[in-house]
Short mmCIF file of C-alpha atoms in Angstrom, two decimals:
data_model
loop_
_atom_site.label_atom_id
_atom_site.label_comp_id
_atom_site.label_asym_id
_atom_site.label_seq_id
_atom_site.Cartn_x
_atom_site.Cartn_y
_atom_site.Cartn_z
CA MET N 1 265.61 21.23 -67.67
CA GLN N 2 267.92 20.54 -64.72
CA THR N 3 271.47 19.23 -65.03
CA TYR N 4 272.65 16.13 -63.21
CA ASP N 5 274.66 18.24 -60.76
CA GLY N 6 271.71 20.52 -60.13
CA LEU N 7 269.31 17.66 -59.54
CA LEU N 8 271.75 15.89 -57.23
CA ALA N 9 272.32 19.06 -55.23
CA ALA N 10 268.59 19.60 -54.87
CA VAL N 11 267.83 16.12 -53.50
CA THR N 12 270.84 15.99 -51.16
CA ALA N 13 270.19 19.39 -49.55
CA HIS N 14 269.33 18.46 -45.96
CA GLU N 15 270.37 19.87 -42.60
CA GLY N 16 269.72 16.76 -40.53
CA GLN N 17 271.05 13.22 -40.55
CA THR N 18 272.27 11.82 -43.88
CA GLN N 19 273.53 8.54 -45.31
CA GLU N 20 276.37 8.02 -47.75
CA VAL N 21 275.35 6.73 -51.18
CA ARG N 22 277.94 4.95 -53.32
CA ASP N 23 278.04 3.87 -56.94
CA PRO N 24 277.80 0.04 -56.87
CA ALA N 25 279.94 -0.17 -60.02
CA THR N 26 282.91 1.84 -58.74
CA GLY N 27 282.47 2.36 -55.02
CA ALA N 28 282.69 6.13 -55.51
CA VAL N 29 280.57 8.33 -53.26
CA ILE N 30 277.70 9.89 -55.21
CA GLY N 31 276.29 12.03 -52.45
CA HIS N 32 274.61 12.00 -49.06
CA ALA N 33 270.89 11.27 -48.92
CA PRO N 34 268.60 12.67 -46.24
CA VAL N 35 267.62 10.32 -43.42
CA HIS N 36 264.27 11.54 -42.20
CA SER N 37 262.85 10.95 -38.74
CA VAL N 38 259.61 9.16 -37.92
CA GLU N 39 258.29 12.58 -36.95
CA ALA N 40 258.95 13.69 -40.54
CA VAL N 41 256.91 10.71 -41.73
CA ASP N 42 254.03 11.81 -39.51
CA ARG N 43 254.25 15.33 -40.92
CA ALA N 44 254.25 13.99 -44.49
CA ILE N 45 251.16 11.90 -43.76
CA GLU N 46 249.44 14.91 -42.18
CA THR N 47 250.29 17.06 -45.20
CA ALA N 48 248.99 14.44 -47.63
CA ALA N 49 245.84 13.97 -45.56
CA ALA N 50 245.22 17.73 -45.49
CA ALA N 51 245.56 17.90 -49.29
CA ALA N 52 243.36 14.87 -49.95
CA ALA N 53 239.96 16.56 -50.07
CA SER N 54 240.97 19.30 -52.49
CA TRP N 55 242.80 16.83 -54.74
CA ALA N 56 239.80 14.49 -54.79
CA ALA N 57 237.57 17.42 -55.70
CA ILE N 58 239.54 18.12 -58.89
CA SER N 59 237.85 16.62 -61.93
CA ASP N 60 239.13 13.33 -63.30
CA ALA N 61 239.98 15.07 -66.57
CA ASP N 62 242.10 17.65 -64.77
CA ARG N 63 243.98 15.00 -62.81
CA ALA N 64 244.65 13.12 -66.05
CA ALA N 65 245.94 16.31 -67.65
CA LEU N 66 248.33 16.85 -64.74
CA LEU N 67 249.68 13.31 -65.18
CA HIS N 68 250.41 14.15 -68.81
CA ARG N 69 252.24 17.27 -67.70
CA ALA N 70 254.16 15.13 -65.17
CA ALA N 71 255.22 12.82 -68.02
CA ASP N 72 256.43 15.87 -69.94
CA ALA N 73 258.46 16.94 -66.88
CA VAL N 74 260.09 13.51 -66.61
CA GLU N 75 261.09 13.68 -70.26
CA ALA N 76 262.44 17.21 -69.85
CA HIS N 77 264.70 16.01 -67.02
CA ALA N 78 265.44 12.60 -68.55
CA ASP N 79 269.19 13.03 -69.03
CA ALA N 80 269.77 13.99 -65.39
CA LEU N 81 267.48 11.21 -64.12
CA VAL N 82 269.18 8.61 -66.31
CA GLU N 83 272.64 9.54 -65.06
CA LEU N 84 271.56 9.56 -61.42
CA LEU N 85 269.79 6.22 -61.82
CA SER N 86 272.82 4.63 -63.49
CA ARG N 87 275.22 5.92 -60.84
CA GLU N 88 273.05 4.98 -57.87
CA GLN N 89 271.44 1.71 -58.99
CA GLY N 90 274.31 0.58 -61.22
CA LYS N 91 272.27 -0.26 -64.31
CA PRO N 92 273.79 0.65 -67.67
CA LEU N 93 272.48 3.45 -69.84
CA ASN N 94 271.55 1.18 -72.73
CA GLY N 95 269.62 -2.02 -73.25
CA PRO N 96 266.60 -2.59 -70.98
CA ASN N 97 268.17 -0.39 -68.33
CA ALA N 98 268.42 3.29 -67.30
CA ARG N 99 267.19 5.05 -70.45
CA PHE N 100 264.53 2.38 -70.82
CA GLU N 101 263.38 2.87 -67.23
CA VAL N 102 263.11 6.65 -67.40
CA GLY N 103 261.24 6.37 -70.70
CA ALA N 104 258.88 3.84 -69.14
CA CYS N 105 258.06 6.33 -66.38
CA ALA N 106 256.63 8.73 -68.96
CA VAL N 107 254.80 5.90 -70.74
CA TRP N 108 253.13 4.66 -67.55
CA LEU N 109 252.19 8.17 -66.43
CA ARG N 110 250.39 8.73 -69.72
CA ALA N 111 248.80 5.29 -69.61
CA ALA N 112 247.47 5.92 -66.11
CA ALA N 113 246.06 9.22 -67.37
CA ASP N 114 244.42 7.73 -70.46
CA THR N 115 242.94 4.52 -69.04
CA PRO N 116 239.14 4.91 -69.06
CA HIS N 117 237.75 5.57 -65.60
CA PRO N 118 236.27 2.31 -64.25
CA ASN N 119 232.95 3.77 -63.06
CA HIS N 120 230.14 1.88 -64.81
CA GLU N 121 226.46 1.03 -64.79
CA ILE N 122 225.68 -2.41 -63.41
CA ILE N 123 221.98 -2.71 -64.25
CA ASN N 124 219.32 -0.39 -65.65
CA ASP N 125 216.09 -2.25 -66.32
CA GLU N 126 212.65 -2.82 -64.90
CA SER N 127 214.17 -4.20 -61.69
CA GLY N 128 215.96 -0.94 -60.96
CA ARG N 129 219.22 0.83 -61.55
CA ALA N 130 222.64 0.37 -59.95
CA THR N 131 225.98 1.98 -60.74
CA MET N 132 229.48 1.17 -59.55
CA HIS N 133 231.61 4.12 -58.49
CA TYR N 134 235.28 4.10 -57.54
CA ARG N 135 235.98 6.77 -54.92
CA PRO N 136 239.34 8.02 -53.59
CA ILE N 137 240.73 6.15 -50.59
CA GLY N 138 242.66 9.09 -49.11
CA VAL N 139 246.37 8.73 -48.41
CA VAL N 140 248.34 6.00 -50.19
CA ALA N 141 251.73 4.83 -48.89
CA ALA N 142 254.01 3.86 -51.81
CA ILE N 143 257.00 1.81 -50.63
CA THR N 144 259.34 1.20 -53.53
CA PRO N 145 262.32 -1.12 -54.15
CA TRP N 146 265.92 -0.60 -55.27
CA ASN N 147 265.90 -2.66 -58.47
CA TRP N 148 263.58 -0.43 -60.56
CA PRO N 149 263.40 2.60 -58.25
CA LEU N 150 261.79 4.98 -60.74
CA MET N 151 259.51 2.78 -62.82
CA ILE N 152 257.95 0.90 -59.91
CA ALA N 153 257.46 4.19 -58.07
CA ILE N 154 255.44 5.44 -61.04
CA TRP N 155 253.44 2.20 -61.08
CA GLN N 156 252.31 3.07 -57.56
CA ILE N 157 252.12 6.85 -57.71
CA ALA N 158 250.43 7.43 -61.08
CA PRO N 159 247.23 5.36 -60.61
CA SER N 160 246.91 6.54 -57.02
CA LEU N 161 246.95 10.18 -58.10
CA ARG N 162 244.64 9.53 -61.04
CA MET N 163 241.99 8.11 -58.72
CA GLY N 164 242.11 11.16 -56.45
CA ASN N 165 244.41 9.93 -53.69
CA THR N 166 247.38 11.73 -52.23
CA VAL N 167 250.65 9.81 -51.83
CA VAL N 168 253.54 9.47 -49.39
CA GLN N 169 256.41 7.66 -51.09
CA LYS N 170 259.32 5.96 -49.37
CA PRO N 171 262.15 4.86 -51.67
CA SER N 172 264.48 2.05 -50.74
CA GLU N 173 267.38 3.06 -48.51
CA TYR N 174 269.64 1.55 -51.19
CA THR N 175 268.42 3.98 -53.89
CA PRO N 176 267.05 7.01 -52.06
CA LEU N 177 268.39 9.67 -54.42
CA SER N 178 266.55 8.36 -57.49
CA GLY N 179 263.25 8.20 -55.63
CA LEU N 180 263.65 11.68 -54.17
CA ALA N 181 264.64 13.10 -57.56
CA LEU N 182 261.60 11.62 -59.27
CA VAL N 183 259.21 13.08 -56.69
CA ARG N 184 260.92 16.45 -56.93
CA ILE N 185 260.37 16.50 -60.70
CA LEU N 186 256.74 15.41 -60.43
CA ASN N 187 256.16 18.13 -57.86
CA THR N 188 257.09 20.82 -60.37
CA VAL N 189 253.67 20.05 -61.84
CA LEU N 190 251.47 18.73 -59.03
CA PRO N 191 249.65 20.88 -56.46
CA GLU N 192 251.41 21.33 -53.14
CA GLY N 193 250.97 18.53 -50.63
CA VAL N 194 249.61 15.94 -53.06
CA LEU N 195 252.86 13.94 -53.32
CA GLN N 196 255.33 13.64 -50.44
CA SER N 197 258.56 11.65 -50.14
CA VAL N 198 260.48 10.48 -47.08
CA SER N 199 263.91 8.87 -47.10
CA GLY N 200 265.41 6.48 -44.58
CA GLY N 201 265.36 2.95 -43.23
CA GLY N 202 262.79 0.37 -42.30
CA ASP N 203 261.58 2.34 -39.30
CA LEU N 204 260.02 4.84 -41.68
CA GLY N 205 258.26 2.11 -43.61
CA ALA N 206 256.96 0.68 -40.35
CA ARG N 207 255.59 4.10 -39.41
CA LEU N 208 253.82 4.43 -42.75
CA THR N 209 252.28 0.97 -42.68
CA SER N 210 250.94 1.32 -39.13
CA SER N 211 249.46 4.81 -39.51
CA PRO N 212 245.68 5.05 -39.10
CA LYS N 213 245.69 7.94 -41.60
CA VAL N 214 247.06 5.77 -44.43
CA GLY N 215 244.20 4.14 -46.29
CA LYS N 216 246.19 2.05 -48.77
CA ILE N 217 249.67 0.51 -48.78
CA MET N 218 251.44 -0.40 -52.03
CA PHE N 219 254.64 -2.37 -51.58
CA THR N 220 257.06 -4.10 -53.93
CA GLY N 221 259.76 -6.18 -52.26
CA SER N 222 260.46 -9.41 -50.42
CA THR N 223 257.83 -11.81 -49.18
CA ALA N 224 259.29 -11.58 -45.66
CA THR N 225 258.80 -7.81 -45.54
CA GLY N 226 255.37 -8.18 -47.14
CA LYS N 227 254.28 -10.43 -44.27
CA LYS N 228 255.37 -7.78 -41.77
CA ILE N 229 253.33 -5.18 -43.66
CA ILE N 230 250.28 -7.46 -43.55
CA GLU N 231 250.66 -7.72 -39.78
CA ALA N 232 251.12 -3.95 -39.39
CA SER N 233 248.08 -3.20 -41.55
CA ALA N 234 245.75 -5.50 -39.64
CA GLU N 235 244.90 -3.11 -36.80
CA HIS N 236 243.36 -0.54 -39.12
CA VAL N 237 242.33 -2.99 -41.88
CA THR N 238 244.40 -0.96 -44.34
CA ARG N 239 243.99 -1.93 -47.99
CA LEU N 240 247.02 -3.59 -49.57
CA THR N 241 248.62 -4.23 -52.94
CA LEU N 242 251.69 -6.41 -52.50
CA GLU N 243 254.08 -7.50 -55.26
CA LEU N 244 256.44 -9.87 -53.50
CA GLY N 245 259.14 -12.44 -54.28
CA GLY N 246 259.14 -14.33 -57.54
CA ASN N 247 261.56 -17.14 -58.51
CA ASP N 248 259.78 -17.49 -61.86
CA ALA N 249 259.91 -20.78 -63.73
CA GLY N 250 260.16 -21.30 -67.49
CA ILE N 251 259.43 -24.57 -69.30
CA VAL N 252 261.00 -25.25 -72.71
CA LEU N 253 259.19 -27.88 -74.76
CA PRO N 254 260.96 -30.17 -77.26
CA ASP N 255 259.67 -28.45 -80.41
CA VAL N 256 261.58 -25.15 -80.01
CA ASP N 257 264.23 -23.62 -82.25
CA ALA N 258 266.99 -23.22 -79.65
CA LYS N 259 268.95 -20.56 -81.51
CA ALA N 260 265.84 -18.50 -82.22
CA ILE N 261 264.66 -18.38 -78.60
CA ALA N 262 268.08 -17.90 -76.97
CA PRO N 263 268.07 -14.05 -76.99
CA ASP N 264 264.59 -13.85 -75.47
CA LEU N 265 265.43 -16.53 -72.92
CA PHE N 266 268.56 -14.61 -71.99
CA TRP N 267 266.87 -11.26 -71.51
CA GLY N 268 263.96 -12.89 -69.71
CA ALA N 269 266.49 -14.06 -67.13
CA PHE N 270 269.14 -11.35 -67.16
CA ILE N 271 267.16 -8.13 -67.60
CA ASN N 272 268.53 -5.58 -65.11
CA THR N 273 271.35 -8.08 -64.45
CA GLY N 274 268.76 -10.51 -63.07
CA GLN N 275 267.53 -8.03 -60.47
CA THR N 276 263.86 -8.13 -61.46
CA CYS N 277 261.00 -9.67 -59.52
CA ALA N 278 259.44 -11.17 -62.66
CA ALA N 279 262.69 -12.32 -64.26
CA LEU N 280 263.13 -15.92 -65.37
CA LYS N 281 265.01 -17.49 -62.46
CA ARG N 282 264.83 -21.25 -63.08
CA LEU N 283 264.58 -22.87 -66.49
CA TYR N 284 263.31 -26.40 -67.14
CA VAL N 285 264.35 -27.72 -70.58
CA HIS N 286 263.28 -30.96 -72.25
CA ASP N 287 266.07 -33.49 -72.58
CA SER N 288 265.84 -33.64 -76.37
CA VAL N 289 266.82 -29.96 -76.77
CA TYR N 290 268.64 -29.42 -73.47
CA ASP N 291 272.22 -29.40 -74.69
CA GLU N 292 271.39 -27.18 -77.65
CA VAL N 293 269.45 -24.65 -75.56
CA VAL N 294 272.27 -24.43 -73.01
CA ALA N 295 274.87 -24.00 -75.76
CA GLU N 296 272.87 -21.24 -77.49
CA LEU N 297 272.24 -19.45 -74.20
CA VAL N 298 275.94 -19.48 -73.36
CA ALA N 299 276.88 -18.31 -76.84
CA PHE N 300 274.48 -15.38 -76.60
CA ALA N 301 275.56 -14.54 -73.05
CA ARG N 302 279.14 -14.12 -74.22
CA THR N 303 278.03 -11.34 -76.59
CA VAL N 304 276.46 -9.13 -73.88
CA PRO N 305 279.00 -6.81 -72.24
CA MET N 306 279.00 -6.17 -68.49
CA GLY N 307 280.63 -3.15 -66.87
CA VAL N 308 280.24 0.34 -65.45
CA GLY N 309 276.81 1.68 -66.30
CA LEU N 310 277.93 5.05 -67.67
CA GLU N 311 280.08 3.36 -70.33
CA GLU N 312 277.81 3.28 -73.38
CA GLN N 313 278.74 -0.19 -74.62
CA ASN N 314 277.59 -2.06 -71.51
CA GLU N 315 274.21 -3.76 -71.17
CA LEU N 316 274.74 -5.57 -67.85
CA GLY N 317 275.93 -3.91 -64.66
CA PRO N 318 276.81 -4.74 -61.08
CA LEU N 319 274.54 -6.05 -58.39
CA GLN N 320 273.19 -3.04 -56.58
CA ASN N 321 274.45 -3.87 -53.09
CA LYS N 322 276.73 -6.17 -51.13
CA MET N 323 273.81 -8.02 -49.56
CA GLN N 324 272.55 -9.13 -52.97
CA TYR N 325 276.05 -9.92 -54.20
CA ASP N 326 276.55 -12.25 -51.23
CA ILE N 327 273.25 -14.03 -51.90
CA VAL N 328 274.15 -14.72 -55.53
CA ASP N 329 277.67 -15.77 -54.57
CA ARG N 330 276.37 -18.20 -51.94
CA LEU N 331 273.80 -19.77 -54.23
CA VAL N 332 276.20 -20.26 -57.14
CA GLN N 333 278.69 -21.79 -54.72
CA SER N 334 275.99 -24.23 -53.59
CA ALA N 335 275.64 -25.33 -57.21
CA ILE N 336 279.41 -25.71 -57.61
CA ASP N 337 279.66 -27.71 -54.39
CA SER N 338 276.92 -30.06 -55.60
CA GLY N 339 278.81 -30.90 -58.79
CA ALA N 340 276.69 -28.89 -61.20
CA THR N 341 278.36 -27.62 -64.39
CA ILE N 342 279.24 -23.92 -64.62
CA GLU N 343 278.82 -23.27 -68.33
CA CYS N 344 279.98 -19.64 -68.03
CA GLY N 345 280.68 -17.22 -65.20
CA GLY N 346 280.71 -18.31 -61.59
CA ASN N 347 284.15 -16.95 -60.79
CA PRO N 348 283.94 -13.27 -59.77
CA GLU N 349 286.99 -11.03 -59.53
CA ARG N 350 286.78 -10.53 -55.80
CA GLU N 351 289.44 -7.83 -55.59
CA ALA N 352 287.94 -5.69 -58.36
CA PRO N 353 285.88 -2.60 -57.46
CA GLY N 354 282.11 -2.80 -57.58
CA PHE N 355 279.62 -5.60 -56.96
CA PHE N 356 280.10 -7.30 -60.31
CA TYR N 357 279.12 -10.95 -60.58
CA PRO N 358 279.76 -12.47 -64.01
CA THR N 359 276.93 -13.72 -66.16
CA THR N 360 276.51 -17.30 -64.96
CA ILE N 361 274.65 -20.21 -66.55
CA VAL N 362 274.54 -23.49 -64.63
CA SER N 363 273.62 -26.86 -66.15
CA ASN N 364 273.24 -30.41 -64.88
CA ILE N 365 271.91 -29.15 -61.57
CA ASP N 366 269.69 -30.95 -59.10
CA PRO N 367 266.17 -29.46 -59.22
CA HIS N 368 266.23 -28.96 -55.46
CA ASN N 369 269.59 -27.26 -55.25
CA PRO N 370 269.42 -23.93 -53.38
CA LEU N 371 270.23 -22.04 -56.61
CA VAL N 372 266.99 -23.41 -58.04
CA VAL N 373 264.59 -23.22 -55.10
CA GLU N 374 265.78 -19.93 -53.58
CA GLU N 375 265.36 -16.64 -55.44
CA GLN N 376 268.85 -15.56 -56.51
CA PHE N 377 267.82 -12.11 -57.85
CA GLY N 378 270.99 -11.76 -59.86
CA PRO N 379 272.89 -12.87 -62.98
CA ALA N 380 272.86 -16.63 -62.42
CA LEU N 381 270.47 -18.97 -64.24
CA PRO N 382 270.08 -22.67 -63.33
CA VAL N 383 268.96 -24.86 -66.24
CA VAL N 384 267.24 -28.09 -65.16
CA ARG N 385 266.85 -31.09 -67.48
CA PHE N 386 263.51 -32.91 -67.70
CA SER N 387 262.05 -35.72 -69.80
CA ASP N 388 258.49 -35.88 -68.43
CA LEU N 389 256.32 -32.77 -68.71
CA ASP N 390 254.19 -33.69 -65.72
CA GLU N 391 257.30 -33.88 -63.57
CA ALA N 392 258.51 -30.52 -64.87
CA LEU N 393 255.18 -28.96 -63.93
CA VAL N 394 255.42 -30.40 -60.44
CA LEU N 395 258.87 -28.83 -60.07
CA ALA N 396 257.72 -25.52 -61.51
CA ASN N 397 254.70 -25.34 -59.19
CA GLU N 398 256.05 -26.80 -55.96
CA LEU N 399 257.47 -23.55 -54.58
CA GLU N 400 255.31 -21.23 -52.46
CA VAL N 401 255.76 -18.30 -54.84
CA GLY N 402 254.02 -17.64 -58.15
CA LEU N 403 254.63 -14.23 -59.67
CA GLY N 404 255.30 -15.11 -63.32
CA ALA N 405 256.09 -18.11 -65.49
CA SER N 406 256.69 -18.90 -69.15
CA VAL N 407 256.25 -21.65 -71.71
CA TRP N 408 258.44 -21.93 -74.82
CA SER N 409 257.10 -23.85 -77.80
CA SER N 410 256.45 -23.54 -81.53
CA ASP N 411 252.97 -25.00 -80.93
CA ARG N 412 250.82 -22.26 -79.42
CA GLU N 413 247.95 -24.57 -78.47
CA LYS N 414 250.32 -26.89 -76.65
CA ALA N 415 251.91 -23.92 -74.89
CA LEU N 416 248.49 -22.67 -73.80
CA ASP N 417 247.66 -26.09 -72.36
CA VAL N 418 250.87 -26.04 -70.32
CA ALA N 419 250.29 -22.43 -69.26
CA ALA N 420 246.91 -23.36 -67.82
CA ARG N 421 248.68 -25.77 -65.47
CA MET N 422 251.22 -23.27 -64.14
CA GLU N 423 250.52 -21.63 -60.79
CA SER N 424 251.43 -17.98 -61.29
CA GLY N 425 249.82 -14.60 -61.72
CA THR N 426 251.09 -14.25 -65.31
CA VAL N 427 252.24 -16.84 -67.85
CA TRP N 428 254.08 -15.62 -70.94
CA ILE N 429 254.30 -17.63 -74.17
CA ASN N 430 257.73 -17.52 -75.89
CA GLY N 431 258.85 -14.58 -73.79
CA HIS N 432 259.29 -13.74 -70.14
CA GLY N 433 258.75 -10.61 -68.07
CA GLY N 434 257.26 -8.34 -70.72
CA LEU N 435 254.80 -5.88 -69.18
CA HIS N 436 252.22 -3.60 -70.76
CA PRO N 437 250.54 -0.67 -68.97
CA MET N 438 247.08 -1.93 -69.92
CA ILE N 439 247.57 -5.58 -68.95
CA PRO N 440 246.97 -6.32 -65.24
CA PHE N 441 249.95 -7.70 -63.33
CA GLY N 442 250.16 -9.37 -59.93
CA GLY N 443 251.17 -12.58 -58.21
CA ALA N 444 249.69 -15.82 -56.94
CA LYS N 445 250.45 -17.73 -53.74
CA GLN N 446 253.06 -15.92 -51.59
CA SER N 447 254.06 -13.59 -54.41
CA GLY N 448 251.43 -11.19 -53.10
CA TYR N 449 247.97 -10.02 -54.01
CA GLY N 450 246.24 -7.22 -55.83
CA LYS N 451 246.62 -6.19 -59.46
CA GLU N 452 248.43 -3.24 -60.99
CA PHE N 453 248.08 -1.58 -64.44
CA GLY N 454 245.07 -0.83 -66.59
CA ALA N 455 241.54 -0.56 -65.26
CA GLU N 456 242.18 -3.20 -62.61
CA GLY N 457 245.07 -1.12 -61.31
CA LEU N 458 242.84 1.95 -61.02
CA LYS N 459 240.21 -0.05 -59.14
CA ALA N 460 242.89 -1.28 -56.72
CA VAL N 461 243.58 2.27 -55.50
CA ALA N 462 239.94 3.20 -54.97
CA VAL N 463 237.00 2.31 -52.77
CA ALA N 464 234.24 0.57 -54.69
CA GLN N 465 230.82 2.03 -53.93
CA VAL N 466 227.54 0.79 -55.36
CA VAL N 467 224.77 3.36 -55.76
CA SER N 468 221.47 1.53 -56.10
CA GLY N 469 218.13 3.06 -56.92
#
């Protein structure tokens, strides 16, 4: 088991160019992350490609066993990982934050190991026999974001390894230390060359996504960057799984118990201080319960402390970077300028250290205000009033994104009817954003394509081959 100081020293040891990494809650310098060259990316790809055949030749059972050992390694180093994650990303230790994320890494590693292999017999009768096999692709590029830098990395790495691929991971330049630390821990278990990590800016990602030796690209991030990856992948027809922008809608029907649903509504929107692709980002509430839902949301919001992540009492933290802070600030200001009501928050302490933006709930807002139609990706929730369900569905569906959505009702059948009319990859009933390692997840429209998790996730990182005869 490595201490925080030991783990930090290991991932910052680098003789070349580095970048300063600061705690978004305090502004303090954490350390200096390596900035690798594009030549280093090429070497990592070559190393992964050289290891691919021997890794693919290992039995599926042995690869699964190694994933279990990797989960054990994550748990053995959990305290150091949690502290590094909290310092670098800003998320608090408690609530659905740093300890939760590190724990989820072990859970998803084991789930990827234990999911039944998707090979299966298609037909076996008098007409003949055919079987479906899922073969390794080769090298997978895993390009991971700054909001959940460990958990999303595992979502990409674990199934890729299970299916016999080798991986080159590039963490976000905003959270490089967490990504490097995770790979270092996994590599205490994995054979040499199977998992590589490179740290740096967008030029490294561009090198990965244009390489002819990369057979699959997995990317979680903005729709704009996803479109660039699609273009880069076209020359070599590289396989893609893209989980892109969200701006998820929730619809609250008139039969709800406002007080009962308020905590789940809140955490659906404000998990990870709103910095989650599948968070609830715009809420449509029926007029008959609108005032009560807003009041209960505000009341609950006032009970959830925000502050420095390493202080045990906090459950909300800062925005991870100045870019995201400025986006949230601009969008809330657009609501204020339009005459919308700021029920709580909306007035950050601009001279205070850290990128803290107060928990903000906005009512009486025009459904086409920028805070509603642009993804804020932060702790500000617009609540839109509606009286006609058909009109609410038009508003919920009119954007070009469709990652997740939710319906809130005490009548399950009614909720299911509404869910069927929502244009998104996942629709939750009386909850929002909950994920399970066996339930496939992925977006519709410009929120990307491809599924992750469970058997569908394993198939997505393999080449399907039919053997007939």
